[in-house]
Coordinates of C-alpha atoms in Angstrom, one line a residue:
M38 CA 164.7 109.8 98.2
Q39 CA 162.4 112.8 98.7
R40 CA 163.3 116.3 97.8
F41 CA 161.3 119.3 98.9
C42 CA 160.8 122.5 97.1
S43 CA 159.5 125.8 98.4
R44 CA 156.3 127.1 96.7
N45 CA 158.2 130.3 95.9
N46 CA 160.8 128.6 93.7
L47 CA 160.5 128.9 89.9
L48 CA 159.6 126.0 87.7
L49 CA 162.2 125.4 84.9
A50 CA 161.0 124.8 81.4
N51 CA 162.6 121.3 81.3
L52 CA 160.6 120.0 84.3
G53 CA 158.4 117.8 82.0
T54 CA 161.5 116.2 80.3
R55 CA 163.8 115.8 83.4
G56 CA 161.3 114.8 86.1
I57 CA 158.6 112.2 86.7
L58 CA 156.1 113.4 89.2
R59 CA 155.2 110.6 91.5
N60 CA 153.1 112.2 94.2
V61 CA 151.9 115.7 94.9
T62 CA 150.5 116.7 98.3
A63 CA 149.6 120.0 99.9
A64 CA 150.7 120.6 103.5
T65 CA 149.8 124.1 104.5
S66 CA 148.9 127.4 102.8
S67 CA 152.4 128.7 103.5
E68 CA 154.5 125.6 102.5
T69 CA 153.9 123.0 99.7
Y70 CA 155.9 119.8 99.2
L71 CA 156.7 118.1 96.0
K72 CA 157.7 114.4 96.2
I73 CA 160.2 113.3 93.4
S74 CA 161.5 109.9 92.6
D75 CA 165.1 108.8 93.4
N76 CA 166.2 108.9 89.8
Q77 CA 165.7 112.7 89.8
K78 CA 168.3 113.3 92.5
N79 CA 170.6 115.1 90.1
V80 CA 168.1 117.9 89.7
E81 CA 168.5 120.8 92.1
P82 CA 165.6 121.6 94.4
E83 CA 165.6 125.2 93.2
S84 CA 164.4 124.0 89.8
Y85 CA 161.0 123.1 91.0
V86 CA 157.8 124.7 92.2
V87 CA 154.4 123.0 92.9
P88 CA 152.5 122.8 89.7
F89 CA 149.1 122.5 91.5
A90 CA 146.1 123.9 89.6
K91 CA 145.3 125.9 92.7
A92 CA 148.7 127.4 92.7
R93 CA 148.4 128.4 89.0
I94 CA 145.0 130.1 89.3
G95 CA 145.5 131.6 92.8
N96 CA 144.0 131.1 96.2
F97 CA 141.3 133.8 96.3
F98 CA 137.7 133.2 95.4
Q99 CA 135.1 135.8 96.0
E100 CA 132.6 134.8 98.7
K101 CA 129.1 134.9 97.1
P102 CA 126.3 137.0 98.6
S103 CA 123.6 135.3 100.6
L104 CA 120.2 136.3 102.0
G105 CA 118.6 135.8 105.4
N106 CA 114.9 135.5 106.1
H107 CA 113.3 137.5 103.3
Y108 CA 110.5 138.8 105.6
R109 CA 112.6 139.5 108.7
E110 CA 115.0 141.6 106.7
D111 CA 112.3 143.9 105.3
H112 CA 111.7 146.7 107.8
A113 CA 109.2 148.6 105.6
L114 CA 107.0 145.5 105.0
Q115 CA 106.9 144.6 108.6
S116 CA 106.1 148.1 109.9
Y117 CA 103.4 148.7 107.2
L118 CA 101.6 145.5 108.1
K119 CA 101.8 146.2 111.8
R120 CA 100.2 149.6 111.2
H121 CA 97.3 148.3 109.2
I122 CA 96.4 144.8 110.6
P123 CA 95.0 144.6 114.1
S124 CA 97.7 143.4 116.5
D125 CA 96.0 140.2 117.6
I126 CA 95.5 139.1 113.9
F127 CA 98.9 140.2 112.9
T128 CA 100.7 138.4 115.8
S129 CA 98.7 135.2 115.7
K130 CA 98.1 134.6 111.9
V131 CA 100.0 136.9 109.6
E132 CA 103.5 137.4 111.0
P133 CA 104.1 133.7 111.8
D134 CA 103.1 132.7 108.3
L135 CA 105.2 135.4 106.6
H136 CA 108.2 134.6 108.8
K137 CA 108.0 130.9 107.9
F138 CA 107.5 131.7 104.2
G139 CA 110.3 134.3 104.2
Q140 CA 112.7 131.6 105.3
R141 CA 111.3 129.2 102.7
V142 CA 111.9 131.8 99.9
T143 CA 115.6 132.1 100.5
S144 CA 116.2 128.4 101.5
E145 CA 114.2 126.6 98.9
I146 CA 112.3 128.7 96.4
V147 CA 115.4 130.7 95.2
D148 CA 117.0 127.4 94.0
L149 CA 113.8 126.3 92.3
G150 CA 113.6 129.7 90.5
Q151 CA 117.2 129.4 89.4
Q152 CA 116.5 125.9 87.9
C153 CA 113.6 127.4 86.0
D154 CA 116.0 129.9 84.5
T155 CA 118.3 127.2 83.2
E156 CA 115.8 124.4 82.3
L157 CA 113.5 126.3 80.0
P158 CA 110.1 125.0 78.7
Y159 CA 109.8 123.5 75.2
V160 CA 107.2 121.9 73.0
E161 CA 107.1 118.4 71.5
H162 CA 105.0 119.0 68.4
F163 CA 104.7 115.4 67.2
D164 CA 104.8 112.0 68.7
P165 CA 107.2 109.3 67.3
W166 CA 104.5 108.2 64.8
G167 CA 103.9 111.7 63.3
Q168 CA 100.7 112.6 65.1
R169 CA 100.5 116.2 66.2
I170 CA 100.4 116.4 70.0
D171 CA 101.9 119.9 70.9
R172 CA 103.0 118.6 74.3
L173 CA 104.4 121.4 76.4
V174 CA 107.2 120.3 78.7
T175 CA 108.1 122.3 81.8
C176 CA 110.9 121.5 84.2
P177 CA 110.4 119.8 87.6
A178 CA 111.2 123.0 89.5
W179 CA 108.4 124.8 87.7
N180 CA 106.0 122.0 88.6
K181 CA 107.2 122.2 92.2
L182 CA 106.6 125.9 92.3
H183 CA 103.0 125.1 91.3
D184 CA 102.7 122.8 94.3
I185 CA 104.3 125.4 96.7
S186 CA 101.9 128.1 95.4
A187 CA 99.0 125.8 96.4
E188 CA 100.4 124.7 99.7
E189 CA 101.2 128.3 100.8
G190 CA 97.8 129.5 99.8
I191 CA 99.1 132.3 97.6
I192 CA 95.7 132.4 95.9
S193 CA 93.4 130.9 98.5
I194 CA 94.3 133.3 101.3
A195 CA 92.7 136.2 99.4
Y196 CA 89.4 134.3 98.8
N197 CA 88.9 132.2 102.0
R198 CA 89.0 135.6 103.8
E199 CA 89.7 134.1 107.2
I200 CA 90.8 137.5 108.4
K201 CA 88.3 139.4 106.4
E202 CA 89.5 142.7 104.7
Y203 CA 93.1 141.9 105.8
S204 CA 93.2 138.7 103.8
R205 CA 94.1 140.5 100.6
L206 CA 97.0 142.4 102.3
H207 CA 98.3 139.1 103.8
Q208 CA 98.1 137.5 100.3
M209 CA 99.8 140.3 98.5
A210 CA 102.6 140.4 101.1
K211 CA 103.3 136.7 100.2
V212 CA 103.2 137.5 96.5
Y213 CA 105.8 140.3 97.1
L214 CA 108.1 137.9 99.0
F215 CA 107.6 135.2 96.3
A216 CA 107.7 137.1 93.0
S217 CA 111.4 137.8 92.4
F218 CA 112.6 134.4 93.6
S219 CA 109.9 132.3 91.9
G220 CA 111.4 131.7 88.5
L221 CA 108.5 133.8 87.1
Y222 CA 105.9 131.5 88.5
S223 CA 104.4 134.7 89.9
C224 CA 103.1 135.3 86.3
P225 CA 100.6 132.4 86.3
I226 CA 99.8 133.3 89.9
A227 CA 98.8 136.8 88.8
M228 CA 96.6 135.5 86.1
T229 CA 95.1 132.9 88.3
D230 CA 94.2 135.5 90.9
G231 CA 92.5 137.6 88.2
A232 CA 90.6 134.5 87.0
A233 CA 89.4 133.7 90.5
K234 CA 88.2 137.3 90.9
I235 CA 86.2 137.0 87.6
V236 CA 84.7 133.7 88.7
E237 CA 83.7 135.1 92.1
N238 CA 82.1 138.2 90.5
L239 CA 80.1 135.9 88.1
T240 CA 78.7 133.7 90.8
T241 CA 75.1 134.9 90.5
E242 CA 74.9 134.9 86.8
Y243 CA 76.9 131.8 86.1
P244 CA 76.6 129.5 89.2
W245 CA 78.0 126.6 87.2
L246 CA 81.2 128.5 86.7
K247 CA 81.9 128.8 90.4
E248 CA 81.0 125.2 91.0
R249 CA 83.3 124.1 88.1
A250 CA 86.4 126.3 88.6
F251 CA 86.5 128.4 91.8
G252 CA 87.4 125.5 94.1
H253 CA 90.3 124.5 91.9
L254 CA 91.6 128.1 91.5
T255 CA 91.6 128.6 95.2
S256 CA 92.7 125.2 96.4
R257 CA 95.5 124.5 98.8
Q258 CA 95.9 120.9 97.5
P259 CA 98.5 120.7 94.7
G260 CA 96.7 118.0 92.9
Q261 CA 93.5 120.1 92.8
F262 CA 95.0 123.5 92.2
W263 CA 94.4 125.0 88.8
T264 CA 96.2 127.9 87.2
S265 CA 94.7 130.3 84.6
G266 CA 96.0 132.0 81.5
Q267 CA 94.9 135.3 80.0
W268 CA 94.8 135.1 76.3
M269 CA 93.9 138.5 75.0
T270 CA 96.6 139.7 72.7
E271 CA 96.4 139.0 69.0
R272 CA 98.5 140.1 66.0
K273 CA 97.1 143.6 65.8
G274 CA 96.9 143.4 69.6
G275 CA 98.7 145.1 72.4
S276 CA 96.5 147.2 74.6
D277 CA 94.1 148.0 71.8
V278 CA 92.0 144.9 72.2
A279 CA 88.9 146.6 70.8
N280 CA 90.4 146.9 67.3
G281 CA 92.9 144.1 67.6
T282 CA 90.7 141.1 68.4
E283 CA 89.8 139.0 65.4
T284 CA 88.9 135.7 67.1
I285 CA 85.3 134.7 66.4
A286 CA 82.9 132.6 68.4
I287 CA 80.4 130.4 66.7
P288 CA 77.3 129.4 68.7
Q289 CA 76.6 125.7 69.2
D290 CA 73.3 124.0 69.8
D291 CA 74.2 123.0 73.3
G292 CA 74.9 126.6 74.3
S293 CA 78.6 126.4 74.0
F294 CA 80.8 128.2 71.4
R295 CA 83.6 127.2 69.1
L296 CA 86.4 129.7 69.0
H297 CA 88.5 130.3 65.8
G298 CA 91.4 132.7 66.0
Y299 CA 95.1 133.3 66.5
K300 CA 96.4 134.3 69.9
W301 CA 99.8 135.9 69.4
F302 CA 101.0 136.3 72.9
S303 CA 99.6 133.8 75.4
S304 CA 101.5 133.6 78.7
A305 CA 101.2 130.6 81.0
T306 CA 100.4 128.2 78.1
D307 CA 100.5 125.4 80.6
A308 CA 97.5 126.7 82.4
D309 CA 94.4 124.6 83.1
I310 CA 91.9 127.3 82.1
T311 CA 91.9 130.6 80.5
F312 CA 89.7 133.6 79.9
T313 CA 89.8 135.2 76.4
L314 CA 87.9 137.7 74.2
A315 CA 86.1 136.9 71.0
R316 CA 83.4 138.2 68.7
V317 CA 80.2 136.3 68.5
V318 CA 79.1 135.5 65.0
G319 CA 75.4 136.5 64.5
K320 CA 72.8 134.7 62.6
D321 CA 73.7 136.8 59.6
G322 CA 77.2 135.5 59.7
Q323 CA 78.6 138.9 60.8
T324 CA 80.4 140.2 63.9
T325 CA 80.3 143.6 65.6
K326 CA 83.4 145.7 65.4
G327 CA 85.0 147.6 68.3
T328 CA 84.6 147.1 72.0
R329 CA 80.8 146.5 71.6
G330 CA 81.5 143.3 69.7
L331 CA 83.7 141.7 72.3
S332 CA 82.5 139.1 74.8
L333 CA 84.3 137.1 77.4
F334 CA 84.8 133.4 77.2
Y335 CA 85.9 130.7 79.6
V336 CA 88.0 127.9 78.2
E337 CA 89.4 124.7 79.7
V338 CA 92.7 124.2 78.0
H339 CA 92.7 120.4 77.9
N340 CA 90.1 117.7 77.2
V341 CA 89.4 114.9 79.7
D342 CA 92.0 112.7 78.1
G343 CA 94.7 115.4 78.5
S344 CA 94.8 116.4 74.8
L345 CA 94.5 120.1 73.9
N346 CA 91.1 121.5 73.4
N347 CA 91.4 122.1 69.6
I348 CA 94.4 124.3 70.3
Q349 CA 97.6 124.2 68.4
I350 CA 100.8 125.5 69.9
Q351 CA 102.5 127.2 66.9
K352 CA 105.6 128.2 68.7
L353 CA 107.0 129.4 72.0
K354 CA 108.0 133.0 72.0
N355 CA 111.7 133.8 72.1
K356 CA 111.7 136.6 74.6
L357 CA 114.3 139.0 76.0
G358 CA 113.6 137.7 79.5
T359 CA 110.9 135.8 81.3
K360 CA 112.0 132.8 79.3
Q361 CA 110.9 130.6 82.2
V362 CA 107.2 131.3 81.5
P363 CA 105.9 129.3 78.5
T364 CA 104.5 132.1 76.3
A365 CA 103.1 130.9 73.0
E366 CA 101.4 131.7 69.7
L367 CA 98.2 129.6 69.7
L368 CA 95.8 128.7 66.9
L369 CA 92.3 128.2 68.2
D370 CA 90.7 125.9 65.7
G371 CA 87.2 125.1 67.0
T372 CA 88.1 125.4 70.7
V373 CA 85.2 124.7 73.0
A374 CA 84.3 127.7 75.1
H375 CA 81.5 129.2 77.2
K376 CA 80.4 132.8 77.1
V377 CA 80.5 134.3 80.6
S378 CA 79.5 137.9 79.9
D379 CA 76.7 139.7 78.3
E380 CA 77.3 140.0 74.6
G381 CA 79.5 143.0 73.9
R382 CA 80.5 143.3 77.6
G383 CA 83.7 141.4 77.5
V384 CA 86.1 144.3 78.2
A385 CA 84.0 145.5 81.2
S386 CA 84.0 141.9 82.5
I387 CA 87.8 141.7 82.6
S388 CA 88.2 145.0 84.5
S389 CA 88.7 143.1 87.8
M390 CA 91.3 140.9 86.2
L391 CA 93.2 143.9 84.9
T392 CA 93.1 145.5 88.4
L393 CA 94.6 142.4 89.9
S394 CA 97.2 141.8 87.3
R395 CA 98.4 145.4 87.4
I396 CA 98.8 145.2 91.2
H397 CA 100.7 141.9 90.8
N398 CA 102.9 143.7 88.3
A399 CA 103.7 146.4 90.8
L400 CA 104.4 143.8 93.5
A401 CA 106.8 142.1 91.1
S402 CA 108.5 145.4 90.5
A403 CA 108.9 146.1 94.2
S404 CA 110.0 142.5 94.8
S405 CA 112.7 142.7 92.1
M406 CA 114.0 145.9 93.6
R407 CA 114.0 144.5 97.1
R408 CA 115.9 141.3 96.1
M409 CA 118.5 143.3 94.2
V410 CA 119.1 145.8 97.0
N411 CA 119.2 143.2 99.7
T412 CA 121.7 141.1 97.7
A413 CA 123.9 144.2 97.0
R414 CA 123.8 145.1 100.7
D415 CA 125.0 141.6 101.7
Y416 CA 127.7 141.7 99.0
S417 CA 129.0 145.0 100.4
T418 CA 130.0 143.1 103.6
R419 CA 131.9 140.4 101.6
R420 CA 133.6 142.2 98.8
S421 CA 136.9 144.0 99.4
A422 CA 138.4 146.6 97.1
F423 CA 141.4 148.8 97.6
G424 CA 142.0 147.4 101.1
N425 CA 138.5 147.7 102.5
V426 CA 135.1 146.0 102.2
L427 CA 132.6 147.9 100.2
K428 CA 130.4 148.8 103.1
S429 CA 133.4 150.9 104.4
Y430 CA 133.0 153.3 101.5
P431 CA 130.5 156.1 102.1
L432 CA 129.9 156.6 98.4
H433 CA 128.9 153.0 97.9
I434 CA 126.6 153.0 100.9
Q435 CA 125.1 156.3 99.7
T436 CA 124.3 154.7 96.3
L437 CA 122.6 151.7 97.9
A438 CA 120.7 153.9 100.3
R439 CA 119.2 155.9 97.5
L440 CA 118.0 152.6 96.0
E441 CA 116.5 151.6 99.3
V442 CA 114.4 154.8 99.3
E443 CA 113.1 153.9 95.9
V444 CA 112.2 150.4 97.1
R445 CA 110.3 151.7 100.2
G446 CA 108.4 154.1 98.1
A447 CA 107.3 151.5 95.6
L448 CA 106.4 149.0 98.3
L449 CA 104.2 151.5 100.3
L450 CA 102.4 152.6 97.1
T451 CA 101.6 149.0 96.1
L452 CA 100.6 147.8 99.5
E453 CA 98.2 150.7 99.8
A454 CA 96.5 149.6 96.6
A455 CA 96.4 146.1 98.0
R456 CA 94.9 147.3 101.2
L457 CA 92.1 149.2 99.4
L458 CA 91.4 146.1 97.2
G459 CA 91.0 144.1 100.4
R460 CA 88.3 146.5 101.6
E461 CA 86.6 146.3 98.2
D462 CA 86.8 142.5 98.3
V463 CA 84.5 142.4 101.4
G464 CA 82.3 145.2 100.3
I465 CA 83.3 147.8 102.9
A466 CA 85.3 150.2 100.7
T467 CA 83.8 153.7 100.6
E468 CA 83.1 155.4 97.3
H469 CA 86.2 157.5 97.8
E470 CA 88.3 154.5 98.5
Q471 CA 87.0 152.8 95.3
M472 CA 87.8 155.9 93.3
L473 CA 91.3 156.1 94.9
L474 CA 91.9 152.4 94.1
R475 CA 90.9 153.1 90.5
L476 CA 93.5 155.7 90.2
L477 CA 96.3 154.0 92.2
T478 CA 96.1 150.8 90.2
P479 CA 97.5 152.3 86.9
L480 CA 99.8 154.6 88.8
A481 CA 101.4 151.9 90.9
K482 CA 101.9 149.7 87.8
L483 CA 103.4 152.3 85.6
Y484 CA 105.6 154.0 88.2
T485 CA 107.0 151.0 90.0
A486 CA 107.9 149.3 86.7
K487 CA 110.1 152.2 85.7
Q488 CA 111.6 152.3 89.2
A489 CA 112.4 148.6 88.9
M490 CA 114.3 149.0 85.7
S491 CA 116.4 151.8 87.2
V492 CA 117.0 150.2 90.6
V493 CA 117.8 146.7 89.3
S494 CA 120.3 148.2 86.7
E495 CA 122.0 150.3 89.3
G496 CA 122.1 147.5 91.7
L497 CA 123.6 145.2 89.1
E498 CA 126.4 147.7 88.7
S499 CA 127.3 147.4 92.4
F500 CA 128.6 143.9 91.8
G501 CA 131.0 145.0 89.2
G502 CA 131.9 142.3 86.6
Q503 CA 130.1 139.6 88.6
G504 CA 126.9 141.4 88.0
Y505 CA 127.4 140.7 84.3
I506 CA 128.0 136.9 84.7
E507 CA 125.0 134.7 83.9
D508 CA 125.9 132.0 86.5
T509 CA 125.4 134.4 89.4
G510 CA 121.7 134.7 88.5
L511 CA 121.9 138.5 88.7
P512 CA 121.6 139.4 84.9
G513 CA 118.3 137.5 84.8
L514 CA 116.8 139.9 87.3
L515 CA 117.5 142.8 84.8
R516 CA 116.2 140.9 81.8
D517 CA 113.0 139.8 83.6
S518 CA 112.4 143.3 84.9
Q519 CA 112.1 144.7 81.4
V520 CA 108.7 143.1 80.9
L521 CA 107.3 145.0 83.8
P522 CA 106.8 148.3 82.0
I523 CA 105.3 146.5 79.0
W524 CA 102.9 143.8 80.4
E525 CA 99.3 144.9 81.1
G526 CA 99.8 148.3 79.5
T527 CA 102.9 150.4 78.6
T528 CA 103.7 153.5 80.6
N529 CA 102.1 155.8 78.0
V530 CA 99.0 153.6 77.7
L531 CA 98.5 153.6 81.5
S532 CA 99.1 157.4 81.6
L533 CA 96.2 157.8 79.3
D534 CA 94.2 155.4 81.4
V535 CA 94.8 157.8 84.3
L536 CA 93.3 160.6 82.3
R537 CA 90.2 158.4 81.5
A538 CA 89.7 157.9 85.2
L539 CA 89.7 161.7 85.6
M540 CA 87.3 162.3 82.8
K541 CA 84.8 159.5 83.8
T542 CA 84.6 161.0 87.3
N543 CA 84.5 164.7 86.1
G544 CA 87.7 165.2 88.1
G545 CA 86.3 163.6 91.2
V546 CA 89.1 161.1 91.4
L547 CA 91.7 163.9 91.4
K548 CA 89.9 165.6 94.3
V549 CA 89.9 162.3 96.2
W550 CA 93.6 161.9 95.6
H551 CA 94.3 165.5 96.8
D552 CA 92.1 165.1 100.0
N553 CA 93.7 161.8 100.8
I554 CA 97.1 163.3 100.7
I555 CA 96.1 166.2 102.9
Y556 CA 94.6 163.7 105.4
R557 CA 97.9 161.8 105.5
I558 CA 100.1 164.8 105.9
E559 CA 98.1 166.2 108.8
S560 CA 99.4 163.4 111.0
A561 CA 102.9 164.8 110.5
G562 CA 102.1 168.4 110.9
Q563 CA 103.7 168.8 114.3
H564 CA 106.7 166.6 113.6
Q565 CA 109.7 168.9 113.4
E566 CA 111.9 166.7 111.4
L567 CA 109.2 166.0 108.8
S568 CA 107.7 169.5 108.6
H569 CA 109.6 170.5 105.5
A570 CA 108.8 167.3 103.6
A571 CA 105.1 167.6 104.6
E572 CA 104.9 171.2 103.5
K573 CA 106.4 170.3 100.1
V574 CA 104.0 167.4 99.6
T575 CA 101.1 169.6 100.4
K576 CA 102.2 172.3 98.0
C577 CA 102.9 169.8 95.2
A578 CA 99.5 168.2 95.6
S579 CA 97.8 171.5 95.2
S580 CA 100.0 172.4 92.2
V581 CA 99.1 169.2 90.4
V582 CA 95.4 169.8 90.9
D583 CA 95.7 173.4 89.7
F584 CA 97.6 172.2 86.6
A585 CA 94.8 169.8 85.7
K586 CA 92.3 172.5 86.0
T587 CA 94.1 175.3 84.1
H588 CA 95.9 173.2 81.5
S589 CA 93.3 170.6 80.5
D590 CA 94.1 171.4 76.8
V591 CA 97.6 169.9 77.1
L592 CA 96.8 166.9 79.4
D593 CA 97.1 164.4 76.6
N594 CA 100.6 165.6 75.8
A595 CA 101.5 165.9 79.5
A596 CA 99.9 162.6 80.5
R597 CA 103.2 160.8 81.3
D598 CA 104.6 163.6 83.4
F599 CA 101.2 164.1 85.0
A600 CA 101.0 160.4 86.0
Y601 CA 104.6 160.6 87.4
S602 CA 103.6 163.7 89.4
L603 CA 100.6 162.0 90.9
S604 CA 102.7 159.0 91.8
R605 CA 105.7 160.8 93.3
T606 CA 103.5 163.2 95.4
F607 CA 101.3 160.4 96.7
I608 CA 104.4 158.3 97.6
G609 CA 105.8 161.3 99.5
A610 CA 102.6 161.5 101.5
L611 CA 102.7 157.8 102.2
L612 CA 106.3 157.9 103.4
V613 CA 105.7 160.9 105.6
Q614 CA 102.7 159.4 107.2
H615 CA 104.4 156.0 107.6
A616 CA 107.4 157.7 109.3
V617 CA 105.1 159.2 112.0
E618 CA 102.7 156.3 112.5
A619 CA 105.3 153.6 112.5
G620 CA 107.0 155.0 115.6
S621 CA 109.3 157.7 114.2
D622 CA 112.0 155.3 113.4
P623 CA 115.0 157.4 112.2
T624 CA 115.4 155.4 109.0
D625 CA 111.7 155.9 108.1
I626 CA 112.1 159.7 108.7
Y627 CA 115.2 159.8 106.6
A628 CA 113.5 157.9 103.7
A629 CA 110.7 160.3 103.7
Q630 CA 113.1 163.3 103.7
R631 CA 115.2 161.9 100.9
W632 CA 112.1 161.1 98.8
C633 CA 110.7 164.6 99.1
E634 CA 114.0 166.2 98.0
K635 CA 113.3 165.0 94.4
D636 CA 111.2 166.7 91.9
L637 CA 107.8 165.5 92.9
T638 CA 106.0 167.3 90.1
P639 CA 107.8 166.9 86.7
V640 CA 104.6 168.0 85.0
I641 CA 104.9 171.5 86.5
T642 CA 108.6 171.6 85.8
N643 CA 108.2 170.7 82.2
Q644 CA 105.2 173.0 81.8
N645 CA 107.4 175.8 82.9
R646 CA 109.9 174.7 80.2
R647 CA 107.1 174.8 77.6
H648 CA 107.5 171.1 76.8
F649 CA 103.8 170.7 76.1
S650 CA 103.4 173.7 73.8
S651 CA 102.4 173.2 70.1
E652 CA 105.9 174.6 69.2
S653 CA 107.6 171.9 71.3
T654 CA 105.3 169.2 69.8
D655 CA 106.4 170.3 66.3
L656 CA 110.1 170.4 67.3
D657 CA 109.8 166.9 68.9
F658 CA 108.5 165.6 65.6
Q659 CA 111.2 167.3 63.6
L660 CA 113.9 166.2 66.0
L661 CA 112.8 162.5 65.7
F662 CA 112.1 162.4 61.9
K663 CA 114.9 164.6 60.5
N664 CA 116.6 162.6 57.7
Y665 CA 114.0 159.8 58.1
H666 CA 114.5 157.5 55.0
D667 CA 110.8 157.0 54.1
R668 CA 109.4 160.5 53.5
S669 CA 106.3 159.1 51.9
R670 CA 105.0 157.9 55.3
L671 CA 105.2 161.3 56.9

């Protein structure tokens, strides 16, 4: 016979010894039935409850967040592009492509990126017979992302220039959509973009280089598409390549060179080509020290038979994040290379590569922020706490809205740099636009990278404990974001680069910055809701210029706060102008107002606090080194 037990009954401890479970079925969520064999008829029904696994662990499972079309859900991106790209071009070419790609990002690319995060690259150093092969193995998803990058024209759009100056802006919009979902394939894309720019710039002097490499670097055919590395950093390395580069280049009779050196941090080791710096060995067997001794070299990573070009992969780096990118320590032991700069002009020749990689870095920062905020926004509609979904709590929405303001500011700053680069690409940028691009490039990189760390961390907190669980994919966003303030120059290094831009132009670049802000603010002069924000931006811009003129003696010490002040004030101008010219959307106005409520000029604030005085400098040192164990080094 069958006996039925309510799911609410208690299970006695002797269930396992007195009953034999023959069949278990679930009927409804409110009633569960336990079928017991006839020989158990002496057991009272009240002794049983359904021992289903589901009953033991509970019925609730948190619904995971999801994302819609990544382009369609980005108001700031759409409205900026509509403002700056002629409507016929935008409607017929740019928007349809970005709409289609935005859907592909969240329906396909996100899963590939997650696979890259779990199936990490590795090196097979030897074959079964003991021969050294240093075979780098990447996962199928990484290789698929290579193909998608080609198919989508993430490099080629910028160089085919079908829509002229707007091609670069179109390309960078795709990079922004792609970066945070790409499993870090955006890293080799950044270096490939820089390599393509170098090759394009060297067309006249080295026509063979364009014929050999340019078509591959800009191809839309996956089988023809090459990626590039950027092997600059050595053991002494970091940003000080002038004193840190020890690699030597020995001339050969055929005009090529053989490189011998140790590259300590070489990202995208699976690249097809790379550009690197080395010192040419003269006839006297000597090399020139410093920047004057560095020349730029083009290297094809593999020989025709697929073997490495006299390169040994010593090890893959064990990094905090960006583990998906195969970054290695490489021994160059007679690597065949070709010099593609005048001797001693290597650093100058890579300036275009640095510009591009820094803009890509800023795009990755904005992309990481956007993904985190969009995911947290969706989660707020699915997660309930204390009886209501999170979106019902004003404090939670206020927190996310503050992050949204940061994302919009970062995006506008980076897209403005990309727009100016597009004009420079086709030779129509004015002298003032070129100077502004020179300044905005380090500013966008340094400031958005710091924003990314703050926004991604705060966004992670909005998921509670789930934000700390690796399987959600969320912690990886935070780990991977930490590289953004480091790669292509730390915050302090780039702050000093900003000062170099000022010195090389005798302050001209600062005047261009100020005049550009005034021009943007004038468009909002009669807008009542933005008048206070516009007035504050104007005042802050003048204050920063006055500081640079009257406190030039402390600029080195104030460089970081000075760079932040330049960035925040310029972003304020961009947001105010955008709010007016994009149609006075209430959310755009609100974003501009909220941005301009912050301290736009920390350099003025901290100068008033005497943070840059010699007394403060001494106290900073004492504060840090008090009780330091090795007094002999002070």
